[in-house]
Amino acid sequence: FTAPSTVVLMGSNPAKTAPRTLADEIRAWDDATLRGLLADRPDLATPTPVDTTQLTSRACTRASVGRVLDRVDRLTLTVVEALAALPEPIAAADVAALTGSPRDVVEATLTRLRDLALLWGDDTDLRLVRAVHEVIGPHPAGLGPWLSQALVSHAPGRVAQLAEDLGIDAGGDKLTLCERISAHLSDEATMRRLIEDAGEDAAGVLHRLTWGTPTGRLEGASRRVSLDTASTPVEQLLARGLLVALDTRNVVLPREVGLHLRGHRLTSEPVHEPPPFDGPVADRDLVDRAAAGAAFEFVRRVEVLLETWGTHPPSVLRGGGLSVRDLRSAASLLGVDTATAALHVEVAREAGLLEEADGEVDDEWLPTDAFDLWLSRSFGQRWLVLAEAWLGTQRALGLVGRRDDRDRLVNALAPDLERPLAPQTRRLVLQTLASAEPGQRCTPESVVARVAWLRPRRGSLRDDLVRWTLEEAAALGCVGLAALSTHGAALVRGADGSGGQDADVLLEPLLPQTVDHVLLQADLTAVAPGPLETALARDLALCAEVESRGGATVYRFTEASVRSALDAGWTASDVHEFVAQRSRTPVPQPLTYLVDDVARRHGQLRVGLAETYLRCDDEVLVREILADPVAASLRLRRVAPTVLVTDMPVDLVLSRLRESGRAPVAESSDGSVTTTGLTHRRTRPPRARRRRAHDVLTPRSRDLDESVAAIRAGDRAAQARPESGPGVLGRSASAAALAQLRDAAEAGTTVWLAYVDRDGGHTERLVDPLRIEGGWLTAYDHRADDTRTFAVHRISTVAATE
């Protein structure tokens, strides 16, 4: 929800007479207001309610109310807490005075709460839905219970002594006496005098309980004290009713005292305006170019990572995820830290480009078939796939590399990283940045403060998610120079369905164009003056090593890199032809010599099966190998002037000889050379797609219209239904009783119940209905003096009390 200062309010049609219940008020709304309620609270529309009574019942459940309050801002929540702290009926003027906000802002917020079905009644008789009190808790805004409630519930034995100490007439019943004491302490002059008489130390105790929790611990709190026997500061407060003992070890600050100490304000600071952003305003074009550069690098690094893992895939841990060693290798490959490498890996998997596959020995992480399709798209489209996957994932990516509750390291790609709050927070952070002035550079602290104002009921993970989102958005290229980019704002609009130009279309002109050539230099390096075409980059990586990355990527030709191309099946002429065609500069002579020299020695030594044999036409080279210490490790023995054999496997012999600086090749049983061409392996994406944030059902405009029409039809059918009687269609007794109980719960009235117990006996109960959920009625039973639950299907009759 947006701040009340910018929201377009939908006023309800005023009824000619004051509504008796929330259902009556909703029934009097126009279709536009009812449609707005279903749009703001989509859980009420699924499945479609049969009538307004059922709609109201859903709207008054604790779970539904909790979801709404989790999405309101600080101002709205403060108004709700003020409504919960004041006794009913409540006047709008009292709410404005208690919140310290302008009257027009408070009235707009009250209208918004009415439209959300959390509040009903006119401005002089406001009533909160009972479930709101349950969600807010017993201490709204950190205020304790009213003094009369605390005395009746927790310290009834102290009432007479307290009245005597305060000089109040002790006549009447206990409840009346408690109300007299509460009225006595509500007088400002009396309150100031009592606090002054208690002493400075006692006043210090009160101020420590003023803000925050109103309860404190005290051993022996329930002992009897009076003004004559009070000695400690806490006893002075107990004797004057400024504190009330809850039990033997806890005391509470009454609400009257708390409001007096707060100056009759719920908060110490204004809440009607969000915290401002700090930081200078940067040039919008500069922000977009910086963000586009980060977006390009992110896409390029994902491509490099998956190309590498397609030939050398890492293994999957037993418990799932990627090992720390493999993550560090990925970070070294990409030239980033491990946290940023984890972001690339996680986003690639969320985009469907990386998945777990069954390997020959262990499961492996492999690119999927979708990776090749992704490579065929433009850079802007590739970025959009990754950005949308990041924005919608429920995985809290910032948890990677941290310790969990059991002090275990959290690995990348590990399960159990889902947090439902993550996608909501990401979207909210980008929306928050979009609300700032274009080019506004926002510090993390200011964004954390703004999001905390927008969603005050979120837990401690909220602030961490905000900081992680800012770091991830900068790495992805949604944010540049700490300001939201143009294509980043378009990404948010696309996710919200508000339309506008696509993010990839806005990003594409800012990205560097791919090039189809390199610049060869005499020092055996090749400079790529821009991003290379995918095919060129893949071939160049086969015969050269990346030396440095940046605006221009530098590749270096080495003996090992040229030998890897020859091992893959290239010939010396293939390498010469490739570098000559792809270079805009003449091929330097040192590179030609390097390729020819490596090719001359390549394959001179052959390795086959004996278990393994080595053969070479050069007897000098054979004697040289036997004299090398590597021969001892390979257990080589000479069986002919040009043939050596060993019991070691072929792959091990090949690797050991290459480590010693030689260039052997493997041969098959017929004597032909066996090349070790790189195999770009792929796997299929999972059949069951992982759940994303946008998979949550949101009613479409057509569905909302149909729901409103169905509710109206249900109301007309209920009005036209004949009265119950012999041979006449009517509601069952349980259905009629359920509707009457809902009305009593909303109105806070007392009713009689005819209840059938487990033994089939009929009993009558005088109760105050509190809520109805899951087929159970929770109500205060006057006869038992306790809150009880009753099975709804066992209630036969409900009757109002006189």
mmCIF file with all atom_site columns, C-alpha atoms in Angstrom, residues 455-625:
data_model
loop_
_atom_site.group_PDB
_atom_site.id
_atom_site.type_symbol
_atom_site.label_atom_id
_atom_site.label_alt_id
_atom_site.label_comp_id
_atom_site.label_asym_id
_atom_site.label_entity_id
_atom_site.label_seq_id
_atom_site.pdbx_PDB_ins_code
_atom_site.Cartn_x
_atom_site.Cartn_y
_atom_site.Cartn_z
_atom_site.occupancy
_atom_site.B_iso_or_equiv
_atom_site.pdbx_formal_charge
_atom_site.auth_seq_id
_atom_site.auth_comp_id
_atom_site.auth_asym_id
_atom_site.auth_atom_id
_atom_site.pdbx_PDB_model_num
ATOM 1   C CA . ARG A 1 455 ? 6.658  -2.389  6.586   1.00 0.00 ? 455 ARG A CA 1
ATOM 2   C CA . PRO A 1 456 ? 7.111  -1.909  10.335  1.00 0.00 ? 456 PRO A CA 1
ATOM 3   C CA . ARG A 1 457 ? 5.763  -5.347  11.320  1.00 0.00 ? 457 ARG A CA 1
ATOM 4   C CA . ARG A 1 458 ? 8.404  -7.320  9.419   1.00 0.00 ? 458 ARG A CA 1
ATOM 5   C CA . GLY A 1 459 ? 11.014 -9.154  11.494  1.00 0.00 ? 459 GLY A CA 1
ATOM 6   C CA . SER A 1 460 ? 14.729 -8.582  11.933  1.00 0.00 ? 460 SER A CA 1
ATOM 7   C CA . LEU A 1 461 ? 15.442 -10.405 8.647   1.00 0.00 ? 461 LEU A CA 1
ATOM 8   C CA . ARG A 1 462 ? 13.801 -7.473  6.857   1.00 0.00 ? 462 ARG A CA 1
ATOM 9   C CA . ASP A 1 463 ? 16.775 -5.135  7.343   1.00 0.00 ? 463 ASP A CA 1
ATOM 10  C CA . ASP A 1 464 ? 19.260 -7.801  6.230   1.00 0.00 ? 464 ASP A CA 1
ATOM 11  C CA . LEU A 1 465 ? 17.187 -8.515  3.129   1.00 0.00 ? 465 LEU A CA 1
ATOM 12  C CA . VAL A 1 466 ? 17.126 -4.810  2.266   1.00 0.00 ? 466 VAL A CA 1
ATOM 13  C CA . ARG A 1 467 ? 20.930 -4.567  2.448   1.00 0.00 ? 467 ARG A CA 1
ATOM 14  C CA . TRP A 1 468 ? 21.385 -7.802  0.478   1.00 0.00 ? 468 TRP A CA 1
ATOM 15  C CA . THR A 1 469 ? 18.925 -6.579  -2.152  1.00 0.00 ? 469 THR A CA 1
ATOM 16  C CA . LEU A 1 470 ? 20.859 -3.352  -2.661  1.00 0.00 ? 470 LEU A CA 1
ATOM 17  C CA . GLU A 1 471 ? 24.122 -5.282  -3.120  1.00 0.00 ? 471 GLU A CA 1
ATOM 18  C CA . GLU A 1 472 ? 22.534 -7.813  -5.465  1.00 0.00 ? 472 GLU A CA 1
ATOM 19  C CA . ALA A 1 473 ? 20.750 -5.110  -7.491  1.00 0.00 ? 473 ALA A CA 1
ATOM 20  C CA . ALA A 1 474 ? 24.057 -3.295  -7.984  1.00 0.00 ? 474 ALA A CA 1
ATOM 21  C CA . ALA A 1 475 ? 25.772 -6.516  -9.148  1.00 0.00 ? 475 ALA A CA 1
ATOM 22  C CA . LEU A 1 476 ? 22.887 -7.300  -11.526 1.00 0.00 ? 476 LEU A CA 1
ATOM 23  C CA . GLY A 1 477 ? 22.865 -3.808  -12.991 1.00 0.00 ? 477 GLY A CA 1
ATOM 24  C CA . CYS A 1 478 ? 19.452 -2.688  -11.748 1.00 0.00 ? 478 CYS A CA 1
ATOM 25  C CA . VAL A 1 479 ? 21.172 -0.009  -9.660  1.00 0.00 ? 479 VAL A CA 1
ATOM 26  C CA . GLY A 1 480 ? 24.066 2.202   -10.693 1.00 0.00 ? 480 GLY A CA 1
ATOM 27  C CA . LEU A 1 481 ? 25.946 4.636   -8.454  1.00 0.00 ? 481 LEU A CA 1
ATOM 28  C CA . ALA A 1 482 ? 23.459 3.811   -5.634  1.00 0.00 ? 482 ALA A CA 1
ATOM 29  C CA . ALA A 1 483 ? 20.518 5.066   -7.760  1.00 0.00 ? 483 ALA A CA 1
ATOM 30  C CA . LEU A 1 484 ? 17.839 3.104   -9.628  1.00 0.00 ? 484 LEU A CA 1
ATOM 31  C CA . SER A 1 485 ? 18.470 2.917   -13.357 1.00 0.00 ? 485 SER A CA 1
ATOM 32  C CA . THR A 1 486 ? 15.884 3.471   -16.060 1.00 0.00 ? 486 THR A CA 1
ATOM 33  C CA . HIS A 1 487 ? 15.838 -0.195  -17.040 1.00 0.00 ? 487 HIS A CA 1
ATOM 34  C CA . GLY A 1 488 ? 15.709 -1.145  -13.337 1.00 0.00 ? 488 GLY A CA 1
ATOM 35  C CA . ALA A 1 489 ? 12.577 0.954   -12.915 1.00 0.00 ? 489 ALA A CA 1
ATOM 36  C CA . ALA A 1 490 ? 11.089 -0.708  -16.003 1.00 0.00 ? 490 ALA A CA 1
ATOM 37  C CA . LEU A 1 491 ? 11.825 -4.103  -14.466 1.00 0.00 ? 491 LEU A CA 1
ATOM 38  C CA . VAL A 1 492 ? 9.756  -3.160  -11.407 1.00 0.00 ? 492 VAL A CA 1
ATOM 39  C CA . ARG A 1 493 ? 6.907  -1.854  -13.527 1.00 0.00 ? 493 ARG A CA 1
ATOM 40  C CA . GLY A 1 494 ? 6.901  -5.066  -15.527 1.00 0.00 ? 494 GLY A CA 1
ATOM 41  C CA . ALA A 1 495 ? 6.783  -7.165  -12.358 1.00 0.00 ? 495 ALA A CA 1
ATOM 42  C CA . ASP A 1 496 ? 3.882  -5.069  -11.021 1.00 0.00 ? 496 ASP A CA 1
ATOM 43  C CA . GLY A 1 497 ? 1.994  -5.286  -14.292 1.00 0.00 ? 497 GLY A CA 1
ATOM 44  C CA . SER A 1 498 ? 1.833  -1.497  -14.611 1.00 0.00 ? 498 SER A CA 1
ATOM 45  C CA . GLY A 1 499 ? 3.119  -1.620  -18.183 1.00 0.00 ? 499 GLY A CA 1
ATOM 46  C CA . GLY A 1 500 ? 5.526  0.705   -19.940 1.00 0.00 ? 500 GLY A CA 1
ATOM 47  C CA . GLN A 1 501 ? 8.534  -0.011  -22.123 1.00 0.00 ? 501 GLN A CA 1
ATOM 48  C CA . ASP A 1 502 ? 10.311 -3.326  -21.564 1.00 0.00 ? 502 ASP A CA 1
ATOM 49  C CA . ALA A 1 503 ? 13.487 -3.263  -19.500 1.00 0.00 ? 503 ALA A CA 1
ATOM 50  C CA . ASP A 1 504 ? 15.601 -5.070  -22.125 1.00 0.00 ? 504 ASP A CA 1
ATOM 51  C CA . VAL A 1 505 ? 14.582 -2.552  -24.800 1.00 0.00 ? 505 VAL A CA 1
ATOM 52  C CA . LEU A 1 506 ? 15.803 0.307   -22.589 1.00 0.00 ? 506 LEU A CA 1
ATOM 53  C CA . LEU A 1 507 ? 19.010 -1.530  -21.702 1.00 0.00 ? 507 LEU A CA 1
ATOM 54  C CA . GLU A 1 508 ? 20.024 -2.663  -25.196 1.00 0.00 ? 508 GLU A CA 1
ATOM 55  C CA . PRO A 1 509 ? 21.252 0.740   -26.537 1.00 0.00 ? 509 PRO A CA 1
ATOM 56  C CA . LEU A 1 510 ? 23.481 1.175   -23.475 1.00 0.00 ? 510 LEU A CA 1
ATOM 57  C CA . LEU A 1 511 ? 25.320 -2.140  -23.925 1.00 0.00 ? 511 LEU A CA 1
ATOM 58  C CA . PRO A 1 512 ? 28.542 -2.444  -25.934 1.00 0.00 ? 512 PRO A CA 1
ATOM 59  C CA . GLN A 1 513 ? 28.236 -4.115  -29.324 1.00 0.00 ? 513 GLN A CA 1
ATOM 60  C CA . THR A 1 514 ? 29.787 -7.530  -29.817 1.00 0.00 ? 514 THR A CA 1
ATOM 61  C CA . VAL A 1 515 ? 32.899 -7.782  -32.026 1.00 0.00 ? 515 VAL A CA 1
ATOM 62  C CA . ASP A 1 516 ? 34.036 -10.550 -34.356 1.00 0.00 ? 516 ASP A CA 1
ATOM 63  C CA . HIS A 1 517 ? 37.792 -9.983  -34.209 1.00 0.00 ? 517 HIS A CA 1
ATOM 64  C CA . VAL A 1 518 ? 40.808 -9.641  -31.922 1.00 0.00 ? 518 VAL A CA 1
ATOM 65  C CA . LEU A 1 519 ? 44.079 -7.733  -32.084 1.00 0.00 ? 519 LEU A CA 1
ATOM 66  C CA . LEU A 1 520 ? 47.162 -9.981  -31.989 1.00 0.00 ? 520 LEU A CA 1
ATOM 67  C CA . GLN A 1 521 ? 50.325 -8.565  -30.414 1.00 0.00 ? 521 GLN A CA 1
ATOM 68  C CA . ALA A 1 522 ? 53.962 -9.584  -30.544 1.00 0.00 ? 522 ALA A CA 1
ATOM 69  C CA . ASP A 1 523 ? 54.028 -10.658 -26.878 1.00 0.00 ? 523 ASP A CA 1
ATOM 70  C CA . LEU A 1 524 ? 51.777 -13.672 -27.648 1.00 0.00 ? 524 LEU A CA 1
ATOM 71  C CA . THR A 1 525 ? 48.622 -11.897 -26.476 1.00 0.00 ? 525 THR A CA 1
ATOM 72  C CA . ALA A 1 526 ? 45.325 -11.165 -28.202 1.00 0.00 ? 526 ALA A CA 1
ATOM 73  C CA . VAL A 1 527 ? 43.223 -8.173  -27.178 1.00 0.00 ? 527 VAL A CA 1
ATOM 74  C CA . ALA A 1 528 ? 39.453 -8.354  -27.579 1.00 0.00 ? 528 ALA A CA 1
ATOM 75  C CA . PRO A 1 529 ? 38.378 -4.689  -28.029 1.00 0.00 ? 529 PRO A CA 1
ATOM 76  C CA . GLY A 1 530 ? 34.864 -5.505  -26.855 1.00 0.00 ? 530 GLY A CA 1
ATOM 77  C CA . PRO A 1 531 ? 32.555 -8.377  -26.018 1.00 0.00 ? 531 PRO A CA 1
ATOM 78  C CA . LEU A 1 532 ? 33.249 -11.234 -28.401 1.00 0.00 ? 532 LEU A CA 1
ATOM 79  C CA . GLU A 1 533 ? 30.662 -13.183 -30.310 1.00 0.00 ? 533 GLU A CA 1
ATOM 80  C CA . THR A 1 534 ? 29.771 -16.397 -28.522 1.00 0.00 ? 534 THR A CA 1
ATOM 81  C CA . ALA A 1 535 ? 31.347 -18.712 -31.134 1.00 0.00 ? 535 ALA A CA 1
ATOM 82  C CA . LEU A 1 536 ? 34.551 -16.646 -31.295 1.00 0.00 ? 536 LEU A CA 1
ATOM 83  C CA . ALA A 1 537 ? 34.852 -16.485 -27.527 1.00 0.00 ? 537 ALA A CA 1
ATOM 84  C CA . ARG A 1 538 ? 34.427 -20.260 -27.264 1.00 0.00 ? 538 ARG A CA 1
ATOM 85  C CA . ASP A 1 539 ? 37.077 -21.018 -29.918 1.00 0.00 ? 539 ASP A CA 1
ATOM 86  C CA . LEU A 1 540 ? 39.526 -18.466 -28.558 1.00 0.00 ? 540 LEU A CA 1
ATOM 87  C CA . ALA A 1 541 ? 39.171 -19.866 -25.034 1.00 0.00 ? 541 ALA A CA 1
ATOM 88  C CA . LEU A 1 542 ? 40.164 -23.271 -26.467 1.00 0.00 ? 542 LEU A CA 1
ATOM 89  C CA . CYS A 1 543 ? 43.587 -22.139 -27.711 1.00 0.00 ? 543 CYS A CA 1
ATOM 90  C CA . ALA A 1 544 ? 44.381 -19.190 -25.386 1.00 0.00 ? 544 ALA A CA 1
ATOM 91  C CA . GLU A 1 545 ? 44.071 -18.366 -21.685 1.00 0.00 ? 545 GLU A CA 1
ATOM 92  C CA . VAL A 1 546 ? 42.312 -15.303 -20.260 1.00 0.00 ? 546 VAL A CA 1
ATOM 93  C CA . GLU A 1 547 ? 44.926 -13.078 -18.684 1.00 0.00 ? 547 GLU A CA 1
ATOM 94  C CA . SER A 1 548 ? 42.779 -10.115 -17.662 1.00 0.00 ? 548 SER A CA 1
ATOM 95  C CA . ARG A 1 549 ? 39.212 -8.923  -18.029 1.00 0.00 ? 549 ARG A CA 1
ATOM 96  C CA . GLY A 1 550 ? 37.734 -5.473  -18.212 1.00 0.00 ? 550 GLY A CA 1
ATOM 97  C CA . GLY A 1 551 ? 36.728 -3.119  -20.982 1.00 0.00 ? 551 GLY A CA 1
ATOM 98  C CA . ALA A 1 552 ? 39.094 -5.119  -23.214 1.00 0.00 ? 552 ALA A CA 1
ATOM 99  C CA . THR A 1 553 ? 39.771 -8.785  -22.476 1.00 0.00 ? 553 THR A CA 1
ATOM 100 C CA . VAL A 1 554 ? 43.365 -9.948  -22.893 1.00 0.00 ? 554 VAL A CA 1
ATOM 101 C CA . TYR A 1 555 ? 44.093 -13.545 -23.953 1.00 0.00 ? 555 TYR A CA 1
ATOM 102 C CA . ARG A 1 556 ? 47.570 -15.127 -23.867 1.00 0.00 ? 556 ARG A CA 1
ATOM 103 C CA . PHE A 1 557 ? 48.799 -17.964 -26.056 1.00 0.00 ? 557 PHE A CA 1
ATOM 104 C CA . THR A 1 558 ? 50.930 -20.487 -24.184 1.00 0.00 ? 558 THR A CA 1
ATOM 105 C CA . GLU A 1 559 ? 52.291 -23.949 -24.873 1.00 0.00 ? 559 GLU A CA 1
ATOM 106 C CA . ALA A 1 560 ? 49.579 -25.444 -22.654 1.00 0.00 ? 560 ALA A CA 1
ATOM 107 C CA . SER A 1 561 ? 46.769 -23.503 -24.331 1.00 0.00 ? 561 SER A CA 1
ATOM 108 C CA . VAL A 1 562 ? 47.925 -24.408 -27.872 1.00 0.00 ? 562 VAL A CA 1
ATOM 109 C CA . ARG A 1 563 ? 48.392 -28.033 -26.795 1.00 0.00 ? 563 ARG A CA 1
ATOM 110 C CA . SER A 1 564 ? 44.792 -28.102 -25.450 1.00 0.00 ? 564 SER A CA 1
ATOM 111 C CA . ALA A 1 565 ? 43.570 -27.053 -28.923 1.00 0.00 ? 565 ALA A CA 1
ATOM 112 C CA . LEU A 1 566 ? 45.611 -29.809 -30.528 1.00 0.00 ? 566 LEU A CA 1
ATOM 113 C CA . ASP A 1 567 ? 44.293 -32.299 -27.951 1.00 0.00 ? 567 ASP A CA 1
ATOM 114 C CA . ALA A 1 568 ? 40.768 -31.282 -28.963 1.00 0.00 ? 568 ALA A CA 1
ATOM 115 C CA . GLY A 1 569 ? 41.460 -32.327 -32.559 1.00 0.00 ? 569 GLY A CA 1
ATOM 116 C CA . TRP A 1 570 ? 42.741 -29.104 -34.105 1.00 0.00 ? 570 TRP A CA 1
ATOM 117 C CA . THR A 1 571 ? 45.791 -29.243 -36.362 1.00 0.00 ? 571 THR A CA 1
ATOM 118 C CA . ALA A 1 572 ? 48.537 -26.658 -36.578 1.00 0.00 ? 572 ALA A CA 1
ATOM 119 C CA . SER A 1 573 ? 47.049 -25.361 -39.835 1.00 0.00 ? 573 SER A CA 1
ATOM 120 C CA . ASP A 1 574 ? 43.657 -24.994 -38.121 1.00 0.00 ? 574 ASP A CA 1
ATOM 121 C CA . VAL A 1 575 ? 45.207 -22.794 -35.445 1.00 0.00 ? 575 VAL A CA 1
ATOM 122 C CA . HIS A 1 576 ? 47.100 -20.711 -38.015 1.00 0.00 ? 576 HIS A CA 1
ATOM 123 C CA . GLU A 1 577 ? 43.956 -20.252 -40.093 1.00 0.00 ? 577 GLU A CA 1
ATOM 124 C CA . PHE A 1 578 ? 41.843 -19.315 -37.062 1.00 0.00 ? 578 PHE A CA 1
ATOM 125 C CA . VAL A 1 579 ? 44.162 -16.591 -35.751 1.00 0.00 ? 579 VAL A CA 1
ATOM 126 C CA . ALA A 1 580 ? 44.728 -15.208 -39.279 1.00 0.00 ? 580 ALA A CA 1
ATOM 127 C CA . GLN A 1 581 ? 40.990 -14.917 -39.997 1.00 0.00 ? 581 GLN A CA 1
ATOM 128 C CA . ARG A 1 582 ? 39.992 -13.463 -36.637 1.00 0.00 ? 582 ARG A CA 1
ATOM 129 C CA . SER A 1 583 ? 42.821 -10.943 -36.196 1.00 0.00 ? 583 SER A CA 1
ATOM 130 C CA . ARG A 1 584 ? 42.695 -7.388  -37.523 1.00 0.00 ? 584 ARG A CA 1
ATOM 131 C CA . THR A 1 585 ? 46.475 -7.174  -37.102 1.00 0.00 ? 585 THR A CA 1
ATOM 132 C CA . PRO A 1 586 ? 49.122 -9.343  -38.783 1.00 0.00 ? 586 PRO A CA 1
ATOM 133 C CA . VAL A 1 587 ? 49.902 -12.614 -37.081 1.00 0.00 ? 587 VAL A CA 1
ATOM 134 C CA . PRO A 1 588 ? 53.167 -12.064 -35.134 1.00 0.00 ? 588 PRO A CA 1
ATOM 135 C CA . GLN A 1 589 ? 56.057 -14.399 -35.948 1.00 0.00 ? 589 GLN A CA 1
ATOM 136 C CA . PRO A 1 590 ? 56.508 -15.576 -32.293 1.00 0.00 ? 590 PRO A CA 1
ATOM 137 C CA . LEU A 1 591 ? 52.956 -16.951 -32.335 1.00 0.00 ? 591 LEU A CA 1
ATOM 138 C CA . THR A 1 592 ? 53.595 -18.842 -35.588 1.00 0.00 ? 592 THR A CA 1
ATOM 139 C CA . TYR A 1 593 ? 56.770 -20.326 -34.109 1.00 0.00 ? 593 TYR A CA 1
ATOM 140 C CA . LEU A 1 594 ? 54.950 -21.286 -30.901 1.00 0.00 ? 594 LEU A CA 1
ATOM 141 C CA . VAL A 1 595 ? 52.185 -23.143 -32.734 1.00 0.00 ? 595 VAL A CA 1
ATOM 142 C CA . ASP A 1 596 ? 54.613 -24.953 -35.046 1.00 0.00 ? 596 ASP A CA 1
ATOM 143 C CA . ASP A 1 597 ? 56.926 -25.917 -32.175 1.00 0.00 ? 597 ASP A CA 1
ATOM 144 C CA . VAL A 1 598 ? 54.109 -27.330 -30.057 1.00 0.00 ? 598 VAL A CA 1
ATOM 145 C CA . ALA A 1 599 ? 52.645 -29.144 -33.073 1.00 0.00 ? 599 ALA A CA 1
ATOM 146 C CA . ARG A 1 600 ? 56.046 -30.686 -33.944 1.00 0.00 ? 600 ARG A CA 1
ATOM 147 C CA . ARG A 1 601 ? 56.360 -32.201 -30.477 1.00 0.00 ? 601 ARG A CA 1
ATOM 148 C CA . HIS A 1 602 ? 52.677 -32.976 -30.094 1.00 0.00 ? 602 HIS A CA 1
ATOM 149 C CA . GLY A 1 603 ? 51.963 -36.678 -30.541 1.00 0.00 ? 603 GLY A CA 1
ATOM 150 C CA . GLN A 1 604 ? 55.591 -37.673 -30.809 1.00 0.00 ? 604 GLN A CA 1
ATOM 151 C CA . LEU A 1 605 ? 55.048 -39.809 -27.762 1.00 0.00 ? 605 LEU A CA 1
ATOM 152 C CA . ARG A 1 606 ? 52.118 -42.269 -27.895 1.00 0.00 ? 606 ARG A CA 1
ATOM 153 C CA . VAL A 1 607 ? 50.285 -43.904 -24.992 1.00 0.00 ? 607 VAL A CA 1
ATOM 154 C CA . GLY A 1 608 ? 48.139 -47.024 -25.349 1.00 0.00 ? 608 GLY A CA 1
ATOM 155 C CA . LEU A 1 609 ? 46.897 -50.042 -23.430 1.00 0.00 ? 609 LEU A CA 1
ATOM 156 C CA . ALA A 1 610 ? 49.143 -52.721 -22.078 1.00 0.00 ? 610 ALA A CA 1
ATOM 157 C CA . GLU A 1 611 ? 47.652 -52.099 -19.103 1.00 0.00 ? 611 GLU A CA 1
ATOM 158 C CA . THR A 1 612 ? 49.335 -48.985 -20.621 1.00 0.00 ? 612 THR A CA 1
ATOM 159 C CA . TYR A 1 613 ? 52.190 -48.708 -23.105 1.00 0.00 ? 613 TYR A CA 1
ATOM 160 C CA . LEU A 1 614 ? 54.318 -45.858 -24.386 1.00 0.00 ? 614 LEU A CA 1
ATOM 161 C CA . ARG A 1 615 ? 55.903 -45.957 -27.804 1.00 0.00 ? 615 ARG A CA 1
ATOM 162 C CA . CYS A 1 616 ? 58.125 -43.434 -29.501 1.00 0.00 ? 616 CYS A CA 1
ATOM 163 C CA . ASP A 1 617 ? 60.282 -43.553 -32.650 1.00 0.00 ? 617 ASP A CA 1
ATOM 164 C CA . ASP A 1 618 ? 62.921 -41.445 -30.925 1.00 0.00 ? 618 ASP A CA 1
ATOM 165 C CA . GLU A 1 619 ? 65.077 -43.753 -28.739 1.00 0.00 ? 619 GLU A CA 1
ATOM 166 C CA . VAL A 1 620 ? 66.762 -40.728 -27.160 1.00 0.00 ? 620 VAL A CA 1
ATOM 167 C CA . LEU A 1 621 ? 63.394 -39.491 -25.876 1.00 0.00 ? 621 LEU A CA 1
ATOM 168 C CA . VAL A 1 622 ? 62.617 -42.958 -24.484 1.00 0.00 ? 622 VAL A CA 1
ATOM 169 C CA . ARG A 1 623 ? 65.911 -43.041 -22.546 1.00 0.00 ? 623 ARG A CA 1
ATOM 170 C CA . GLU A 1 624 ? 65.237 -39.507 -21.340 1.00 0.00 ? 624 GLU A CA 1
ATOM 171 C CA . ILE A 1 625 ? 61.861 -40.532 -19.953 1.00 0.00 ? 625 ILE A CA 1
#
